[in-house]
GROMACS .gro file of C-alpha atoms in nm:
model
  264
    1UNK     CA    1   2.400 -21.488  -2.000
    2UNK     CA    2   2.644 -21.366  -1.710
    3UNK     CA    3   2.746 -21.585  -1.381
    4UNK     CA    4   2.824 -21.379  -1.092
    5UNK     CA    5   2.917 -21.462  -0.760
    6UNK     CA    6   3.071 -21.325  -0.464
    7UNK     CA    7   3.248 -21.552  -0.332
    8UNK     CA    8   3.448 -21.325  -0.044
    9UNK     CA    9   3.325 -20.969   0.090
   10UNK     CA   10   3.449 -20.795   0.405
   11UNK     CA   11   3.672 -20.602   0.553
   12UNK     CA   12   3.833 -20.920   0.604
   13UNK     CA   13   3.890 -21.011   0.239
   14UNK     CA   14   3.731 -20.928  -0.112
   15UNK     CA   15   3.684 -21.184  -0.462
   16UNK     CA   16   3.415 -21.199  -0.672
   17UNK     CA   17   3.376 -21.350  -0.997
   18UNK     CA   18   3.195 -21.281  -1.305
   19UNK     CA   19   3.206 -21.485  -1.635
   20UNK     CA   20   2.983 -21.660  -1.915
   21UNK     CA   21   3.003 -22.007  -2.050
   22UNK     CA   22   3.323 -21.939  -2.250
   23UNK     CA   23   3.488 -21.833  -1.932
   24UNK     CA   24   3.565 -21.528  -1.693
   25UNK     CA   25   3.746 -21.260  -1.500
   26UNK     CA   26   3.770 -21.240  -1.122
   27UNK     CA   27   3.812 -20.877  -0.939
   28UNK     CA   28   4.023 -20.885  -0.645
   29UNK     CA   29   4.210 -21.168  -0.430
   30UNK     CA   30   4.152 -21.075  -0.083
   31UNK     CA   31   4.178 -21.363   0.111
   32UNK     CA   32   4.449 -21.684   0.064
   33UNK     CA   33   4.509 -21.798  -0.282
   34UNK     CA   34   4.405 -22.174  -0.134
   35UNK     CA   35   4.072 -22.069  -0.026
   36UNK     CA   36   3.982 -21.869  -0.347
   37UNK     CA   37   4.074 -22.205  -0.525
   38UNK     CA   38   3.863 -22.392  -0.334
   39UNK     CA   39   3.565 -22.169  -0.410
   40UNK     CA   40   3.586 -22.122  -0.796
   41UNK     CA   41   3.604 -22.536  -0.762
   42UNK     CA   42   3.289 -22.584  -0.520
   43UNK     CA   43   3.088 -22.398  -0.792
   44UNK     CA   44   3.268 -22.604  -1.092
   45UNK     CA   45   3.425 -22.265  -1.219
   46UNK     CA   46   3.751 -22.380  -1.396
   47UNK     CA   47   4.038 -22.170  -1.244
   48UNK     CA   48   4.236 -22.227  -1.614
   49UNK     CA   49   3.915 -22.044  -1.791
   50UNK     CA   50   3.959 -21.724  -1.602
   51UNK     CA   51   4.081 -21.454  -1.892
   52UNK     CA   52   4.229 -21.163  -1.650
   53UNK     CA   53   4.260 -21.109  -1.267
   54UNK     CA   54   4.124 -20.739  -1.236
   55UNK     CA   55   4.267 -20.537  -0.885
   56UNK     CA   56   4.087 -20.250  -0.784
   57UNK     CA   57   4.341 -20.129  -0.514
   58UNK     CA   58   4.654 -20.275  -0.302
   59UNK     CA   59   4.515 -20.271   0.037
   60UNK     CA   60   4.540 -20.610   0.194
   61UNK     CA   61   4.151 -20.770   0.196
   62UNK     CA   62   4.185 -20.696  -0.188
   63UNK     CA   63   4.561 -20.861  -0.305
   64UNK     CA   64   4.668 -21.137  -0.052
   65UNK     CA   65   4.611 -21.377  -0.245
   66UNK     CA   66   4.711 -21.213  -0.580
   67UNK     CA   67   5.087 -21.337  -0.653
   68UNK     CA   68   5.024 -21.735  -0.575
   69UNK     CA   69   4.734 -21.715  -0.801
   70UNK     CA   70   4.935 -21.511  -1.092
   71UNK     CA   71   5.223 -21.755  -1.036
   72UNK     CA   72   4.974 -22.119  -1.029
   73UNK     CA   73   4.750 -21.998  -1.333
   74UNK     CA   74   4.941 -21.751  -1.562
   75UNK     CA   75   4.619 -21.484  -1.505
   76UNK     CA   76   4.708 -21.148  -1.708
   77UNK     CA   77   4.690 -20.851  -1.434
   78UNK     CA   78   4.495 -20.570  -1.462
   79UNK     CA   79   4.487 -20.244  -1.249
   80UNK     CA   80   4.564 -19.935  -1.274
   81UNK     CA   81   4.906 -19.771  -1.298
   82UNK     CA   82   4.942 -19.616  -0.899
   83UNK     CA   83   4.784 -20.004  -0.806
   84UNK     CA   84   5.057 -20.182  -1.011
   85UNK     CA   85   5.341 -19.924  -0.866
   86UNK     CA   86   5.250 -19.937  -0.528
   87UNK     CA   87   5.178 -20.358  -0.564
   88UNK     CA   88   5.528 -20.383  -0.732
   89UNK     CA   89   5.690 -20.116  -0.458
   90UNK     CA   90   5.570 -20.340  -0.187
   91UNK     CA   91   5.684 -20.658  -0.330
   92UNK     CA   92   5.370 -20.763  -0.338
   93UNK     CA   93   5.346 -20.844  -0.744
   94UNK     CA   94   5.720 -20.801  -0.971
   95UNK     CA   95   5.766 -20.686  -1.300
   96UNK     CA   96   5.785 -21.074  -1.402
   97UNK     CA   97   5.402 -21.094  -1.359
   98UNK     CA   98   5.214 -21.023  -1.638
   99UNK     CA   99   5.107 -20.696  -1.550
  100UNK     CA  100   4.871 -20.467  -1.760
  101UNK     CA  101   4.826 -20.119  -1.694
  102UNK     CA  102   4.424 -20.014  -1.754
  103UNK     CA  103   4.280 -19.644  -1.780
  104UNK     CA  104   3.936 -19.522  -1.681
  105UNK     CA  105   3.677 -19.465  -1.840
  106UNK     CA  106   3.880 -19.668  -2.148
  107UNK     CA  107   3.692 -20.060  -2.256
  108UNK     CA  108   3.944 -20.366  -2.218
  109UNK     CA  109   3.850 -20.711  -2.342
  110UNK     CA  110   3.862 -21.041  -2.149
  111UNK     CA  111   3.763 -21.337  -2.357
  112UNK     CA  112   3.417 -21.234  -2.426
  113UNK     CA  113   3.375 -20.974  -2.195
  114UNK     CA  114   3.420 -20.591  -2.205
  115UNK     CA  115   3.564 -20.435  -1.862
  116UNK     CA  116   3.531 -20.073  -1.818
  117UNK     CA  117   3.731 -19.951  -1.534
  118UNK     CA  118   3.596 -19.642  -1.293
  119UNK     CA  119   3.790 -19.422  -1.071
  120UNK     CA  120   3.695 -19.500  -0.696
  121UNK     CA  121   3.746 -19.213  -0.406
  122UNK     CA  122   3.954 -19.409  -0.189
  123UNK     CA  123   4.243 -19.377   0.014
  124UNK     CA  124   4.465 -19.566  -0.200
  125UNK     CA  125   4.692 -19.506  -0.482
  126UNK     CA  126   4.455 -19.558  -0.758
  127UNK     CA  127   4.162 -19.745  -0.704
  128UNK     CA  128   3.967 -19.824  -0.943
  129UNK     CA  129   3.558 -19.988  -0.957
  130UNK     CA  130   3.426 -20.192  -1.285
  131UNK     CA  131   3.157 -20.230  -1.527
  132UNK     CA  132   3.145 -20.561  -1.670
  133UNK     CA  133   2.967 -20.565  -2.043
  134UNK     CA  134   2.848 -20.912  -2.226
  135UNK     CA  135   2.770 -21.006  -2.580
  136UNK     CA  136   2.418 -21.108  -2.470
  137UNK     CA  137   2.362 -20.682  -2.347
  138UNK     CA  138   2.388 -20.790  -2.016
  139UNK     CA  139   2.610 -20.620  -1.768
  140UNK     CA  140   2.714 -20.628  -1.395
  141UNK     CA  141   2.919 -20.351  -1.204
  142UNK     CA  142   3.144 -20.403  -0.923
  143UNK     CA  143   3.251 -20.112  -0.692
  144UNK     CA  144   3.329 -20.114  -0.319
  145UNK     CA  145   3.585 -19.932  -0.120
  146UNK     CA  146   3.451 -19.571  -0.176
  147UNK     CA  147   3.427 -19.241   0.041
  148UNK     CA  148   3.102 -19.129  -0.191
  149UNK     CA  149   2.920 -19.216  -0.529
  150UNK     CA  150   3.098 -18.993  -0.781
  151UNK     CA  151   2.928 -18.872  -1.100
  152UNK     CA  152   3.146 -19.097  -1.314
  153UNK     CA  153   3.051 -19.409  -1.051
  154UNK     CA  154   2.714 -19.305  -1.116
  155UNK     CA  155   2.717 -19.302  -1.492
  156UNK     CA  156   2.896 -19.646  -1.541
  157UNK     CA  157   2.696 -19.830  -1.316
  158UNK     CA  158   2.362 -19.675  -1.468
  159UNK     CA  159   2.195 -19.903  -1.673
  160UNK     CA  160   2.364 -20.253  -1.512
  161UNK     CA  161   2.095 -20.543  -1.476
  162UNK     CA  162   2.338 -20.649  -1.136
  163UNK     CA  163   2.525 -20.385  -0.970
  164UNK     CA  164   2.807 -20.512  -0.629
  165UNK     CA  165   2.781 -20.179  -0.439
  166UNK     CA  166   2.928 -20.115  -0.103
  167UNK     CA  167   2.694 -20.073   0.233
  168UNK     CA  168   3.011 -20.058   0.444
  169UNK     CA  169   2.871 -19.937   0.765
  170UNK     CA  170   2.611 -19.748   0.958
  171UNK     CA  171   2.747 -19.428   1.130
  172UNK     CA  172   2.575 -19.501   1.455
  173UNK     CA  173   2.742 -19.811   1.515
  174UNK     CA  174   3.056 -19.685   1.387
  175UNK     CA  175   3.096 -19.378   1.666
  176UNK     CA  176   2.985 -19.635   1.903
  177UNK     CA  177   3.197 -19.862   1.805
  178UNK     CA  178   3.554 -20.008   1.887
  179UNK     CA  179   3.738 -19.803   1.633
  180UNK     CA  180   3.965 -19.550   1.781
  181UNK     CA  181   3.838 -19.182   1.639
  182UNK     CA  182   4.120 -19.153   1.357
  183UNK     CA  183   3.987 -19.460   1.182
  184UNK     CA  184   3.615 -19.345   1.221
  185UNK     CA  185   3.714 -19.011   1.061
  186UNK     CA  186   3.889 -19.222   0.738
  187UNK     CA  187   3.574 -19.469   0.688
  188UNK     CA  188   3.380 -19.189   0.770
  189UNK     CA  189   3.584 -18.921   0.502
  190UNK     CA  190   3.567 -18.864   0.130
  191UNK     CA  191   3.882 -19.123   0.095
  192UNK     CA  192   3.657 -19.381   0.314
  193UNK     CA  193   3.366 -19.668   0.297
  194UNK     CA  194   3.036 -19.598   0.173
  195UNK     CA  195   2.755 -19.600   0.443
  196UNK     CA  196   2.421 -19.779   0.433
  197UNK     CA  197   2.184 -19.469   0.378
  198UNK     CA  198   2.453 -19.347   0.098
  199UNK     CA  199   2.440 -19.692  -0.059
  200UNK     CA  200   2.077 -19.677  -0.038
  201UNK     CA  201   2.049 -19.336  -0.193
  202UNK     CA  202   2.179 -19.456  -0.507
  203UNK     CA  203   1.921 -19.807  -0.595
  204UNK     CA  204   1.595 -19.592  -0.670
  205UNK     CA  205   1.768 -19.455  -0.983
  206UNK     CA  206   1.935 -19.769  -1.056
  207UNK     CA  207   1.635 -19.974  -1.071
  208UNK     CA  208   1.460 -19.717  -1.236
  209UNK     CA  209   1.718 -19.722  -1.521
  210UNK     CA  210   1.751 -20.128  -1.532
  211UNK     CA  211   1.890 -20.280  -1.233
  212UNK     CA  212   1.713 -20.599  -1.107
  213UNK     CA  213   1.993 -20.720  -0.888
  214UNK     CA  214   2.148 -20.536  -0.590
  215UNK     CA  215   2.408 -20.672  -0.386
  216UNK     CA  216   2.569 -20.507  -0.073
  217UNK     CA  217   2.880 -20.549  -0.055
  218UNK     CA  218   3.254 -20.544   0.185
  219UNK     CA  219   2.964 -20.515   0.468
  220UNK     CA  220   3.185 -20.425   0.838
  221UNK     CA  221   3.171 -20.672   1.073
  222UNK     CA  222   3.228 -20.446   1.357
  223UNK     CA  223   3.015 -20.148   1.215
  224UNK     CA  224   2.750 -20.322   1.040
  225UNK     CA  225   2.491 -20.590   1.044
  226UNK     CA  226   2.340 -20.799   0.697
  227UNK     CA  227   2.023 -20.683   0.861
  228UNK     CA  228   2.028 -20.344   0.950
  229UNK     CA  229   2.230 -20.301   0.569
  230UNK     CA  230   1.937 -20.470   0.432
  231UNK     CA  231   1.619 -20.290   0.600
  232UNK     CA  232   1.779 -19.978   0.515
  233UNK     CA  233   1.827 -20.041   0.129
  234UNK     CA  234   1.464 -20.170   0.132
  235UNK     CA  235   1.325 -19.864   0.296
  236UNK     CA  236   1.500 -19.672  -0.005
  237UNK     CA  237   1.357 -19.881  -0.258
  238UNK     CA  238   1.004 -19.889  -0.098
  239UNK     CA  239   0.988 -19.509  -0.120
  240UNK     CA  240   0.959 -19.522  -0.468
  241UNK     CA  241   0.696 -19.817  -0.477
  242UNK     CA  242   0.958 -20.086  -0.525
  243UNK     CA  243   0.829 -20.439  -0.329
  244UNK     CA  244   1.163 -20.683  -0.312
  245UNK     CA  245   1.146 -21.015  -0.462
  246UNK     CA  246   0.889 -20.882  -0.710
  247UNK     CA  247   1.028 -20.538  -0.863
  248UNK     CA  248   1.409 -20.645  -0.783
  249UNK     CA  249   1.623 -20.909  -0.536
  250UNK     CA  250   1.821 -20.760  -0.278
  251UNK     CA  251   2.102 -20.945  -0.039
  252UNK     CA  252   2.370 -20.927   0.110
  253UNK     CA  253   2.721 -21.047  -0.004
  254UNK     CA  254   2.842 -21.323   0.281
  255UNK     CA  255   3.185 -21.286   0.423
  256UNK     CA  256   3.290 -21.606   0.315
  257UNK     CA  257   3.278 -21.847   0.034
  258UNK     CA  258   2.913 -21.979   0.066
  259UNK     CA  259   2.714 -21.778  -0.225
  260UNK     CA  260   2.539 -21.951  -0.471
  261UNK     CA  261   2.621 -21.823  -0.849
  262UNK     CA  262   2.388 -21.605  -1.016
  263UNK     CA  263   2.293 -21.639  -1.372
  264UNK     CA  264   2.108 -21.315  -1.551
   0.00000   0.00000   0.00000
């Protein structure tokens, strides 16, 4: 059986955790090292029984809290190779960390789980989204932080009984929004955030080959609403003759540390 939980997602700050009895991994550190403590401890997960801290990219809401944590708990690092250089260029993680290099597309092992890393389109050095495989068959995918669903995204999260996918924002609001026009053209760019209708385009076929959980994901507080992110991922599913809370369960991740874990 898997545990997942989201315990941060925004534009804010990113962390989310996925484990089994024997332990874990947790993908990203977004948000102070203090508060991602005190989350892993409201829901009794043991920060000593996390097996590897997995970074999909260096931008802030995914690393701030990154180097306390490596230094408190020992975790083993993994990312990819432009993440690590541009982490270790910025001072943001040294060589002294332990600090493993991953490749997509090639299986790592955590304690009992297998992580298979995904390239991500994303303005970033390297960024990277993740399948998470269990004994059990079970298997959850994590992947935010992307201009468009790739056909290698698309193949590794096929088949996942829980799939974390970004609904970053809907267009509308966004070129209404506050955000001068350069930063609507990068979310808005192949090297951007996913939108709700292109998040939405993608659960038909996922449920279809598996999925039974969906979770939106790194939702924008200015561009967005849980709502609107919501109603449009239903209409999707509807289309196809899905009914929510019968053929699948739908929500949307919370900004900050008050989601329940998950057991599938």
């Amino acid at each position: 059986m898997l545990r997942y939980c989201s315990l941060f997602s925004s534009s804010r700050g990113n962390s989310t955790y996925i484990g089994t009895s024997n332990g874990g991994i947790l993908i990203d550190a977004g948000v102070s090292a203090k508060r991602i403590d005190a989350a892993l401890r409201e829901r009794s997960i043991d920060p000593s029984r996390i097996r590897a801290l997995l970074i999909s990219h260096e931008h802030s809401d995914h690393v701030s809290g990154v180097a306390v944590l490596a230094k408190r708990y020992g975790w083993p690092i993994l990312a990819s190779e432009g993440t690590l250089e541009a982490l270790v260029q910025t001072d943001k993680l040294s060589p002294q960390h332990r600090l493993f290099m991953v490749q997509p597309g090639q299986p790592v092992t955590a304690g009992d789980l297998q992580i298979v890393p995904v390239n991500v389109p994303h303005d970033s050095r390297q960024c990277l989204g993740f399948r998470i495989n269990a004994d059990s068959g079970h298997a959850a995918a994590v992947v935010t932080d992307m201009g468009y669903v790739s056909d290698e995204i698309r193949a590794m999260i096929t088949g996942c009984n829980l799939v974390h996918i970004e609904s970053n924002h809907d267009p509308v609001m966004l070129r209404n929004g506050p955000y001068p026009f350069y930063l609507q053209e990068r979310i808005l760019g192949p090297g951007g955030h996913l939108s709700n209708e292109r998040c939405s385009q993608e659960l038909p076929s996922l449920l279809q080959a598996g999925a039974t959980r969906f979770v939106l994901a790194h939702l924008s507080e200015h561009n967005n609403t849980p709502s609107l992110a919501l109603q449009t991922a239903e209409k999707s599913l509807s289309a196809i003759g899905a009914v929510n809370n019968r053929d699948y369960l739908l929500q949307a991740a919370q900004p900050t540390g008050t989601e329940p874990i998950i057991y599938f």
